[in-house]
Short mmCIF file of C-alpha atoms and ligand atoms in Angstrom, two decimals:
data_model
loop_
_atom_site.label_atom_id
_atom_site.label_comp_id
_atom_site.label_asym_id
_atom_site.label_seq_id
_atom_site.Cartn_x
_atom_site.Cartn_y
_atom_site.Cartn_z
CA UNK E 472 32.59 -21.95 9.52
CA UNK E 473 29.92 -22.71 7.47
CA UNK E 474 29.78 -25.84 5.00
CA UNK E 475 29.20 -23.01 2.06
CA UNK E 476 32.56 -21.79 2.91
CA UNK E 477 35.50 -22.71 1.39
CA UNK E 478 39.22 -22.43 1.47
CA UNK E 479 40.56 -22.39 -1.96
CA UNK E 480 41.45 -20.45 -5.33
CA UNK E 481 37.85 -19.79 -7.02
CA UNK E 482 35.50 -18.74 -4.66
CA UNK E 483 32.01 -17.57 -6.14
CA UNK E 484 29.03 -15.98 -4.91
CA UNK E 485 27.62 -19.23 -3.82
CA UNK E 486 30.55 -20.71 -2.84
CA UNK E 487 32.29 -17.78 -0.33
CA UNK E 488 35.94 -17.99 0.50
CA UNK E 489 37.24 -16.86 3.81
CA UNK E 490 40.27 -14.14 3.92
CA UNK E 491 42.14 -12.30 6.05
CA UNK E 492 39.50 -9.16 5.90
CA UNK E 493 36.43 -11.58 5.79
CA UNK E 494 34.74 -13.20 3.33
CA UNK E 495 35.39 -12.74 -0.60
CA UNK E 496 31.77 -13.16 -2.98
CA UNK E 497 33.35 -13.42 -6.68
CA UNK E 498 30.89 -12.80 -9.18
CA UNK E 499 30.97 -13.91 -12.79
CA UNK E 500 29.83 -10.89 -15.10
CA UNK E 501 28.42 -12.54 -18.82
CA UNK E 502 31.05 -11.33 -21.71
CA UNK E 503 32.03 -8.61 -18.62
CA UNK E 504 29.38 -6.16 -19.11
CA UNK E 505 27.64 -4.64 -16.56
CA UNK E 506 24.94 -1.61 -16.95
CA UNK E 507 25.73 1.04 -15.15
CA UNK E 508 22.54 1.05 -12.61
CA UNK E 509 23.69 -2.53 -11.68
CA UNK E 510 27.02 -1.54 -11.18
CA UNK E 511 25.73 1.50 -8.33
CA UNK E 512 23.96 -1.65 -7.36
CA UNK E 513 27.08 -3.86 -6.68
CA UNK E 514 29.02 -0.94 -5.06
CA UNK E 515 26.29 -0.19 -2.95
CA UNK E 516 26.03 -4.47 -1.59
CA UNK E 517 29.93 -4.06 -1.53
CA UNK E 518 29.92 -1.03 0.68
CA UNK E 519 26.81 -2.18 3.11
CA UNK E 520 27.74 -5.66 3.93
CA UNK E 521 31.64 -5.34 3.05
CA UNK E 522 34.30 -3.35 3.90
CA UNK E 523 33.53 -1.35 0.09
CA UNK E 524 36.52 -2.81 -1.24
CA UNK E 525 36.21 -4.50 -4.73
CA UNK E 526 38.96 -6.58 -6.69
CA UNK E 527 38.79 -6.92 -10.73
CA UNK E 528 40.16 -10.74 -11.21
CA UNK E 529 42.60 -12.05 -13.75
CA UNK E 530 39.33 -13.48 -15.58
CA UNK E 531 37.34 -10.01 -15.63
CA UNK E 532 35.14 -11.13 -12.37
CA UNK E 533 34.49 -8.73 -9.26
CA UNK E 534 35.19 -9.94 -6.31
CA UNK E 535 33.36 -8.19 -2.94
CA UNK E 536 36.10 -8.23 -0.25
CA UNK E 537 35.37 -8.57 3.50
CA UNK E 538 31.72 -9.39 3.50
CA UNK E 539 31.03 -9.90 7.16
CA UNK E 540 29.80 -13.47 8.08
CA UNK E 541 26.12 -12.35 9.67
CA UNK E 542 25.82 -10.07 6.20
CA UNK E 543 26.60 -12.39 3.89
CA UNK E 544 22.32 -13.66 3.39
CA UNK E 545 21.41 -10.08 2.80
CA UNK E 546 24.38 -9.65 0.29
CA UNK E 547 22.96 -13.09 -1.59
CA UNK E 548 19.85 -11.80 -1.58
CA UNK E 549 20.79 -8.65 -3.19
CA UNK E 550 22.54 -10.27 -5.87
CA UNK E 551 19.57 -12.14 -6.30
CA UNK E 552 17.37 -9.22 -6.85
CA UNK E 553 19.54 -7.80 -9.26
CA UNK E 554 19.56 -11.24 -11.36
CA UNK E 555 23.84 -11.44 -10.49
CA UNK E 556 23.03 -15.22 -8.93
CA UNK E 557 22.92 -18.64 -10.12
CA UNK E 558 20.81 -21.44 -9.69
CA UNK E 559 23.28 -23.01 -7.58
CA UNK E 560 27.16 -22.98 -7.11
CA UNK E 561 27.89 -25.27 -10.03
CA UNK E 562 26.11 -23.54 -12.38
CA UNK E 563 28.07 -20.49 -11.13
CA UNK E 564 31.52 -21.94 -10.92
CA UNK E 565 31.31 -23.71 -14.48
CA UNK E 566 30.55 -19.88 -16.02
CA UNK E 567 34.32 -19.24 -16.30
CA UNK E 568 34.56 -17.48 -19.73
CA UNK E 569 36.18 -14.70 -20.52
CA UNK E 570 35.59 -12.55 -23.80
CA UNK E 571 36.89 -9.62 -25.65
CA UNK E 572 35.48 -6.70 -24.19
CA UNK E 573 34.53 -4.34 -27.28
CA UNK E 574 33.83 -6.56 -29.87
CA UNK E 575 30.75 -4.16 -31.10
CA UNK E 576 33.26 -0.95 -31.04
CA UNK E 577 36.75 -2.62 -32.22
CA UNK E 578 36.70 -2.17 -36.58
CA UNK E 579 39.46 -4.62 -35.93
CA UNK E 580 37.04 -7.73 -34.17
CA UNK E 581 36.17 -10.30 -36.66
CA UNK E 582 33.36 -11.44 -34.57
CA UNK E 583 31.03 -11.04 -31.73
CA UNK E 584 32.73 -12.60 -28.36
CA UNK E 585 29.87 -11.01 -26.17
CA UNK E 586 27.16 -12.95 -27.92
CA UNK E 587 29.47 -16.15 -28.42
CA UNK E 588 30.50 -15.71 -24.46
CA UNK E 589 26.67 -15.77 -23.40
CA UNK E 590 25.86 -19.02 -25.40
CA UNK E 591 28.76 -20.66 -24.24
CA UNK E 592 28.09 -20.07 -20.79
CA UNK E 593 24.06 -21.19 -21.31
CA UNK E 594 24.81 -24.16 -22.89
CA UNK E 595 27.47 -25.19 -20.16
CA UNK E 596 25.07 -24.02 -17.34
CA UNK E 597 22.27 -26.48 -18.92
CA UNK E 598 24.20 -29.51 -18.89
CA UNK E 599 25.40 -30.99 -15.34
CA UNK E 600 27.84 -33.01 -17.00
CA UNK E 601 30.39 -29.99 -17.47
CA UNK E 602 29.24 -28.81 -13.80
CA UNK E 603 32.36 -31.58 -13.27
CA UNK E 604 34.88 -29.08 -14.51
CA UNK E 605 37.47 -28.15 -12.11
CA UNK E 606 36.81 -25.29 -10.82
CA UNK E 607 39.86 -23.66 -12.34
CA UNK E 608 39.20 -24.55 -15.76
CA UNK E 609 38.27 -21.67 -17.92
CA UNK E 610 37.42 -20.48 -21.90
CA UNK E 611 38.08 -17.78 -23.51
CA UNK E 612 36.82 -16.16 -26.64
CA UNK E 613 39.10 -13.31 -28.31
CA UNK E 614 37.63 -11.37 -30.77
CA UNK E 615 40.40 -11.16 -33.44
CA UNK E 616 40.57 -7.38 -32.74
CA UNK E 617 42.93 -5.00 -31.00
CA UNK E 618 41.98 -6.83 -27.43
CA UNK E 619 43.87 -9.80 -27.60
CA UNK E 620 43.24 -12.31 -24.94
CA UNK E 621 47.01 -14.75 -25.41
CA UNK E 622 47.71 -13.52 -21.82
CA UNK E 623 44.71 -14.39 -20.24
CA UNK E 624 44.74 -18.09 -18.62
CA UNK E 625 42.10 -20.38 -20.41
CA UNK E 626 42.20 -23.95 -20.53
CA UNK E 627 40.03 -23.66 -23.96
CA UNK E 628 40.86 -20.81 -26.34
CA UNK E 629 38.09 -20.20 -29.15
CA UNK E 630 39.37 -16.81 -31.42
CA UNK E 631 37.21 -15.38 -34.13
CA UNK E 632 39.36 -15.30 -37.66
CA UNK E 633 37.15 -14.61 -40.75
CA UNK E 634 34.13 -16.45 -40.54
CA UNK E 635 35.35 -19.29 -38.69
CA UNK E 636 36.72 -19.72 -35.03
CA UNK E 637 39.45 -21.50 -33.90
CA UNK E 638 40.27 -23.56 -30.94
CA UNK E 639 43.26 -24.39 -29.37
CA UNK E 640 43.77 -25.87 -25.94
CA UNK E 641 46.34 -24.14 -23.01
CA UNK E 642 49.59 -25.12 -23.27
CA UNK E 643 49.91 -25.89 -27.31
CA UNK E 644 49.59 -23.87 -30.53
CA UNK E 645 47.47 -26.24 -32.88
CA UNK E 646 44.18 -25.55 -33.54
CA UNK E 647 41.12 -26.61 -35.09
CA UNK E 648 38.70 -24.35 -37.16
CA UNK E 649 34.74 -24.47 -37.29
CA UNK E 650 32.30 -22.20 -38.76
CA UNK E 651 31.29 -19.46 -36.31
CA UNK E 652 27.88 -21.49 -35.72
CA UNK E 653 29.88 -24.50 -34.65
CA UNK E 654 32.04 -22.89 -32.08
CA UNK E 655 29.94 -23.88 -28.87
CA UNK E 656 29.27 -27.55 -29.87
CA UNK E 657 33.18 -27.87 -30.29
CA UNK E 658 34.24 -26.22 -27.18
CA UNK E 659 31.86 -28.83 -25.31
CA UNK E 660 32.81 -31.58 -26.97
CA UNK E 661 36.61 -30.75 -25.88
CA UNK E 662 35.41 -30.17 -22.39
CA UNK E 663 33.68 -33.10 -22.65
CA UNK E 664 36.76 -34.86 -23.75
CA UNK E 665 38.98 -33.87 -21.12
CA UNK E 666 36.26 -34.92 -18.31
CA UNK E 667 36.36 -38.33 -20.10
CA UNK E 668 40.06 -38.56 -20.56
CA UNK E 669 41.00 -37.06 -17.23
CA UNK E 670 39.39 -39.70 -15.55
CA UNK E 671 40.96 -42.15 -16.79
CA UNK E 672 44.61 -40.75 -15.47
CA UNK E 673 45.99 -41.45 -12.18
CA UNK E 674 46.20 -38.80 -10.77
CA UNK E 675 43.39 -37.00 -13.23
CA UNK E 676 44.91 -33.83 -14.66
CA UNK E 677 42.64 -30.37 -13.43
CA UNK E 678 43.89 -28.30 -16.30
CA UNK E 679 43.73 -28.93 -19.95
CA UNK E 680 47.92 -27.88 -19.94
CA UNK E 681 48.39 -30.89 -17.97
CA UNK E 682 46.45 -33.53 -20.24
CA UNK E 683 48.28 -32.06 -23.82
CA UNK E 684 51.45 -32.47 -21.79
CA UNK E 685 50.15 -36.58 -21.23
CA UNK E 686 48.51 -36.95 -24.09
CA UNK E 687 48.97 -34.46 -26.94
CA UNK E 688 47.08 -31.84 -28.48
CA UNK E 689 46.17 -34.48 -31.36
CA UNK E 690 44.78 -37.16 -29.29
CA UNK E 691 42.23 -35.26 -27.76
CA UNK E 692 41.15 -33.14 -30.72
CA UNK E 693 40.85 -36.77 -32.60
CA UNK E 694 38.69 -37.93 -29.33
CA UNK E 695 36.59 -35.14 -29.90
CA UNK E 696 36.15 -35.84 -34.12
CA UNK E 697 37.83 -32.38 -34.60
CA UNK E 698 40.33 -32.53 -37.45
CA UNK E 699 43.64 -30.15 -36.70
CA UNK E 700 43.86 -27.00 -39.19
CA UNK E 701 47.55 -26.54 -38.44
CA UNK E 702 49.60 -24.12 -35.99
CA UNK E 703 47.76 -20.83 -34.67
CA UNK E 704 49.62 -17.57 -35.31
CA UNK E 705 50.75 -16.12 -32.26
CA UNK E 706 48.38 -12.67 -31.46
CA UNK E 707 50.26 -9.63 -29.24
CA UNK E 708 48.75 -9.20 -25.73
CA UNK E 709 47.12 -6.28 -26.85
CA UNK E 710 47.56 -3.72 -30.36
CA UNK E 711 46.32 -0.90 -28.30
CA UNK E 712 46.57 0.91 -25.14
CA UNK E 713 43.92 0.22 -22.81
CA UNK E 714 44.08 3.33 -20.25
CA UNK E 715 42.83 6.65 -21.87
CA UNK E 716 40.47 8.29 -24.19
CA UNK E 717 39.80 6.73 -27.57
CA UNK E 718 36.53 6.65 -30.08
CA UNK E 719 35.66 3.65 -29.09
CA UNK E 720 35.70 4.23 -24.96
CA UNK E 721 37.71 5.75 -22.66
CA UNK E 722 39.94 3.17 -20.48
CA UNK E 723 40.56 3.34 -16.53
CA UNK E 724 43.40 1.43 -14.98
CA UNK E 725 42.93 0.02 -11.95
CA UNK E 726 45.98 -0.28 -9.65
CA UNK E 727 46.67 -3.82 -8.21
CA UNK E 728 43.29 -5.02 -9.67
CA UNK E 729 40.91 -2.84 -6.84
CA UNK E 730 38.76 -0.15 -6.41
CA UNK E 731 36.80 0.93 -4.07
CA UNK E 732 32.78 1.07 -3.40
CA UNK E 733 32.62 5.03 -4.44
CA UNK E 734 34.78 4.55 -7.77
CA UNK E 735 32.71 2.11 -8.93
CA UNK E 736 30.08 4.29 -8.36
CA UNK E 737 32.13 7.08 -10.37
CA UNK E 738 32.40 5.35 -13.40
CA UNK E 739 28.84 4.09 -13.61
CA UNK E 740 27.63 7.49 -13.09
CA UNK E 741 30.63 8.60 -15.86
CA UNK E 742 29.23 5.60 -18.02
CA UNK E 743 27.55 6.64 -21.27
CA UNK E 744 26.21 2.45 -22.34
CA UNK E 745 27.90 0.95 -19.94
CA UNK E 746 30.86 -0.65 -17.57
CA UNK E 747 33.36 -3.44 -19.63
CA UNK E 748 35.32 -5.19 -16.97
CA UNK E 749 39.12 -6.78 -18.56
CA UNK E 750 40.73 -9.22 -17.40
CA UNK E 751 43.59 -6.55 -17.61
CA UNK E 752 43.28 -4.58 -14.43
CA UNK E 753 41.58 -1.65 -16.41
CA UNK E 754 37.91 -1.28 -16.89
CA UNK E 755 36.42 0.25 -20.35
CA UNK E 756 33.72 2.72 -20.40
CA UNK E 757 32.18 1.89 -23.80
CA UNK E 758 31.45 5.10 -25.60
CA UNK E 759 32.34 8.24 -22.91
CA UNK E 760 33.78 11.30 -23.85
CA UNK E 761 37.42 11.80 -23.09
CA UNK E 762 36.69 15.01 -20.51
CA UNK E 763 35.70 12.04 -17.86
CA UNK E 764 39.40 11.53 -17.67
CA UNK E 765 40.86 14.02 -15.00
CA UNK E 766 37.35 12.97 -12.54
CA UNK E 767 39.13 9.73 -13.51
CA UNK E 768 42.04 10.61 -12.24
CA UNK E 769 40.70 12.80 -9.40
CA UNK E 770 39.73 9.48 -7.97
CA UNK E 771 42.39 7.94 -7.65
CA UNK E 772 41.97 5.70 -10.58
CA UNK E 773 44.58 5.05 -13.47
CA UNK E 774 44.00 7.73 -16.48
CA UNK E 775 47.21 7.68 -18.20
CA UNK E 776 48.36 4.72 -19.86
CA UNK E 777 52.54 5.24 -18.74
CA UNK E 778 52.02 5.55 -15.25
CA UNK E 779 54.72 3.72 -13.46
CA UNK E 780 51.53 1.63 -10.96
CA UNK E 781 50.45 0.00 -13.90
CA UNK E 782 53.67 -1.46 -14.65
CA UNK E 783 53.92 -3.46 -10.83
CA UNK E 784 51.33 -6.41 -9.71
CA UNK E 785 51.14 -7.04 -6.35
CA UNK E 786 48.37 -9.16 -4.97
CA UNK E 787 46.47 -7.90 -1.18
CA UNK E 788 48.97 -9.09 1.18
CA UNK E 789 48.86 -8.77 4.70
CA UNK E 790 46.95 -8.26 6.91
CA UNK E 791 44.09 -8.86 4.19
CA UNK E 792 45.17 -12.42 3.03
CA UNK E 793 45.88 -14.88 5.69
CA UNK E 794 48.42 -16.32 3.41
CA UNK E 795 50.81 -13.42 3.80
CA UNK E 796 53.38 -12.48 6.31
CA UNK E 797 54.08 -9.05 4.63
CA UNK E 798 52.71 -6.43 3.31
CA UNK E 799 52.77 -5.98 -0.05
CA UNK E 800 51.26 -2.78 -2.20
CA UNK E 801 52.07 -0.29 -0.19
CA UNK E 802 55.87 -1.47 -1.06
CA UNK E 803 54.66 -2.11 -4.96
CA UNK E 804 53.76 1.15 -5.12
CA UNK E 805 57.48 2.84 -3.40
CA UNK E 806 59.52 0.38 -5.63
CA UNK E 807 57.36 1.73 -8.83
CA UNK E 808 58.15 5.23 -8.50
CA UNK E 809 61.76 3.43 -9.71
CA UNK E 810 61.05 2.37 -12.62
CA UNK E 811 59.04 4.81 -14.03
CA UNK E 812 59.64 4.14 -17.66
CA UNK E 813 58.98 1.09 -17.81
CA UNK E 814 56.15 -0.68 -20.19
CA UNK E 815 54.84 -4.08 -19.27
CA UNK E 816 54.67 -5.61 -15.89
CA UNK E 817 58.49 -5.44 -14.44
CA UNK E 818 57.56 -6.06 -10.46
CA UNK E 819 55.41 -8.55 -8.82
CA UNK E 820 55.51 -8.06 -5.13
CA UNK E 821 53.69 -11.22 -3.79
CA UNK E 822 52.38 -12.06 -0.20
CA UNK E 823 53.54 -15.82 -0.13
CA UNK E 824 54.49 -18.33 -3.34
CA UNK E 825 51.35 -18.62 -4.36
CA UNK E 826 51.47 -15.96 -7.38
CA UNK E 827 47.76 -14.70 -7.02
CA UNK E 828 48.32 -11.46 -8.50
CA UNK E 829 50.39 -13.06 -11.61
CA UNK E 830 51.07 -16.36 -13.35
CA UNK E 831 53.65 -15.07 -15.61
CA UNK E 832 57.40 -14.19 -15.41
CA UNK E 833 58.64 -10.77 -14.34
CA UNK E 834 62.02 -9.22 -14.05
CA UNK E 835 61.92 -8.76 -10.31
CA UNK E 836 59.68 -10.83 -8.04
CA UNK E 837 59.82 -10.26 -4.82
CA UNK E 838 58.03 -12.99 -2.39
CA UNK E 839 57.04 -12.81 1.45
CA UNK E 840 58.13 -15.73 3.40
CA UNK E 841 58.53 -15.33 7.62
CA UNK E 842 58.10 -11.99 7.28
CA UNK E 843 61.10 -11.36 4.83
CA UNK E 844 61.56 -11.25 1.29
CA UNK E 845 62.58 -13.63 -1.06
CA UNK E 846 64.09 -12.15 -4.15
CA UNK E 847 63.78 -13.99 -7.60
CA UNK E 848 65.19 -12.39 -11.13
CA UNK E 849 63.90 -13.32 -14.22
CA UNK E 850 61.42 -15.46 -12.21
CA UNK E 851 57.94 -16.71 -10.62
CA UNK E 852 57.33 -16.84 -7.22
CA UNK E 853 58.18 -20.56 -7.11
CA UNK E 854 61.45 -20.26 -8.41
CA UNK E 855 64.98 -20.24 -6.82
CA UNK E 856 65.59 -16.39 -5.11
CA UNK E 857 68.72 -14.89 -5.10
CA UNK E 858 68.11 -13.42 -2.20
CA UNK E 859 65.98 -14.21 0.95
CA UNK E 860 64.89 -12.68 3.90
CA UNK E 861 65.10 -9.38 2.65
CA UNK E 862 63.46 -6.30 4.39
CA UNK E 863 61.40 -3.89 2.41
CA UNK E 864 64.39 -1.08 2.88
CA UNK E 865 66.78 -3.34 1.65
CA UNK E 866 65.17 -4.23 -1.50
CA UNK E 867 64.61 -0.46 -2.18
CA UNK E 868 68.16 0.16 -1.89
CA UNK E 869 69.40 -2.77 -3.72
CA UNK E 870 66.72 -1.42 -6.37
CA UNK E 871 67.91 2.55 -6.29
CA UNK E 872 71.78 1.37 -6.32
CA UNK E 873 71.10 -0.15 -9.94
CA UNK E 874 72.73 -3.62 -8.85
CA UNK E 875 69.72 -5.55 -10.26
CA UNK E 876 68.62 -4.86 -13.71
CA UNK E 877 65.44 -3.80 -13.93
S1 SF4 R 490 49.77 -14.71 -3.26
FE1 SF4 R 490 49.01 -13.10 -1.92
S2 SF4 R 490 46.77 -13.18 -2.06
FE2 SF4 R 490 47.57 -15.10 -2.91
S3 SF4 R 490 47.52 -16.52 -1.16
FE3 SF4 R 490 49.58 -15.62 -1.23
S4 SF4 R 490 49.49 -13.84 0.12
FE4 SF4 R 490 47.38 -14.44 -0.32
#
């Protein structure tokens, strides 16, 4: 294996990860837009020197699934040629920002998270100190409008509200306010503040959730010379459906997070400005007229905003993830054909502990281990099952017989 090859969480373009169906090139989209001739672009590197399958990450990133090893130059070089690399991988890895998508459409937005996202990310590209960040740690810049970002993990949360923008840091709910202007200097200064503290723990904390828990909120605001403004009202995941046809774009869910090299190439051609990837498994084409939907749909893709796949996560599985000893979406998508009224995320099928497809809490979680399943209520991956070493067919009949509550 190659020294630019990594095992881990956060691979990049640079930086490769290895999986069970090759190698994985993530790449970091500025404020998630992407024009629609560079999008046929990506699908056609993903379906030449991959196997054409594409994930949309929790963070709004692409990821380019099983790039073969003696492809991967020519794939570099033709992100390079379509401007998609960086300098060098820590000036790609520290670019973890992720922004409202239709801040120039949404009446609702109180400010521009595109435009804030792209100085943000210049300004923490220029400086090697923040190239230091773990590689995890991540901003994010909502809007104010109807596309709420409270779900999305960020160790650094800046939100627009009137003039001013707010920061708060994971894992608390006090905030500080700055004029708009301000906003980058004081999300460096915080990132600067948990390099600085962080080293000075034993063992240092890689995520901002971990220092507040150490230190508090206060004490690193105060190291950074930001004065608190109080407690920051809690904002709904979202005030809108995402999937369908609305004035200001028409939505396409994705389900588990992929698409393929030809539906990418779909919805550029379908694009009328151009592609928004979400960190919400759904991508927004900004401005198109609703009659895209059924080609939408024709594809395979997500056009209706209650269909039961977009209420299950399941991450790749096996055999695609070395990780897993089962598979896992083909069973996500039997179990939810059970549930089919159901809004919000109920099922997580996931291929070990690990949680890649989602952080949060869901009423059934269902986890591979050995090749059997553990089942967990109410739960994450990590926590206690119920039930373990479960086989697909007996989780779908402990499902249909209405013994677990859904
Ligand atoms: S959760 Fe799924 S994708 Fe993540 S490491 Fe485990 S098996 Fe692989």
């Amino acid at each position: 294996m190659s020294d630019t090859l990594v095992r881990g969480w956060c691979p990049g373009a640079l930086r490769p990860m290895r999986s069970g169906d090759g190698l994985i090139l993530r790449l970091r989209i500025t404020g998630g837009r992407l024009a629609p001739d560079a999008a046929r672009a990506v699908a056609d590197l993903a379906a030449r020197h991959g196997n054409g399958e594409i994930d949309l990450g929790r963070r709004g990133g692409l990821q380019l699934r099983g790039i073969r090893d003696d492809h991967l130059s020519a794939a570099i070089t033709g992100l390079a040629e379509l401007g998609l690399l960086d300098a060098d991988a820590g000036a790609e890895a520290v670019r973890n920002v992720v922004a409202s998508p239709l801040s120039d459409r949404d009446e609702m937005a109180e400010g521009d998270a595109f435009a804030l996202a792209k100085q943000l990310e210049t300004a923490l590209v220029a400086d090697d100190f923040f190239h230091a960040l773990p590689a995890k740690f991540g901003f994010s810049i909502d809007d104010g409008g109807h596309f709420a970002l409270a779900d999305v993990p960020a160790d650094v949360r800046l939100r627009f509200a009137g003039g001013d923008v707010t920061l708060s840091l994971d894992g608390n709910v006090q905030a500080v306010k700055v004029p708009g202007g301000m906003a980058v200097a004081a999300a460096l200064r915080i990132a600067q503040v948990f390099l600085d503290l962080a080293r000075c723990i034993d063992p240092p904390p890689r995520r901002m959730a971990a220092l507040v828990a150490q230190i508090g909120a206060e004490a690193i605001f105060a190291a950074a010379g930001l004065a608190p403004a109080g407690l920051l009202p809690a904002r709904r995941h979202l005030a809108v459906p995402l999937i369908g046809a609305f004035p200001t774009h028409v939505g396409v869910g994705l389900p588990f997070g992929r698409l393929t090299a030809g539906q990418l190439h779909l919805l550029a051609d379908l694009a009328t400005v151009d592609i928004r990837l979400t960190p919400f498994r759904a991508i927004l084409l900004a401005g198109a007229p609703a009659n895209v939907l059924p080609r939408v749909a024709e594809a395979g893709l997500v056009a209706l905003s209650d269909d039961p796949l977009l209420a299950v996560a399941a991450c790749p599985g096996a055999p695609a993830c070395a990780s897993a000893s089962v598979e896992t979406r083909d069973l996500a998508r039997r179990l939810a054909a059970l549930n089919s009224e159901a809004r919000g995320v109920w099922l997580h099928v996931s291929g070990c502990e690990k949680g890649c497809a989602s952080s949060a809490s869901h009423a059934v979680t269902l986890v591979g281990r050995d090749g059997g399943l553990d089942l967990v209520l109410d739960g994450r991956p990590t926590d206690p099952a119920r039930l373990s070493g479960l086989s697909p067919a007996a989780v779908e009949a402990l499902l249909r017989s209405g013994m677990i509550d859904r």
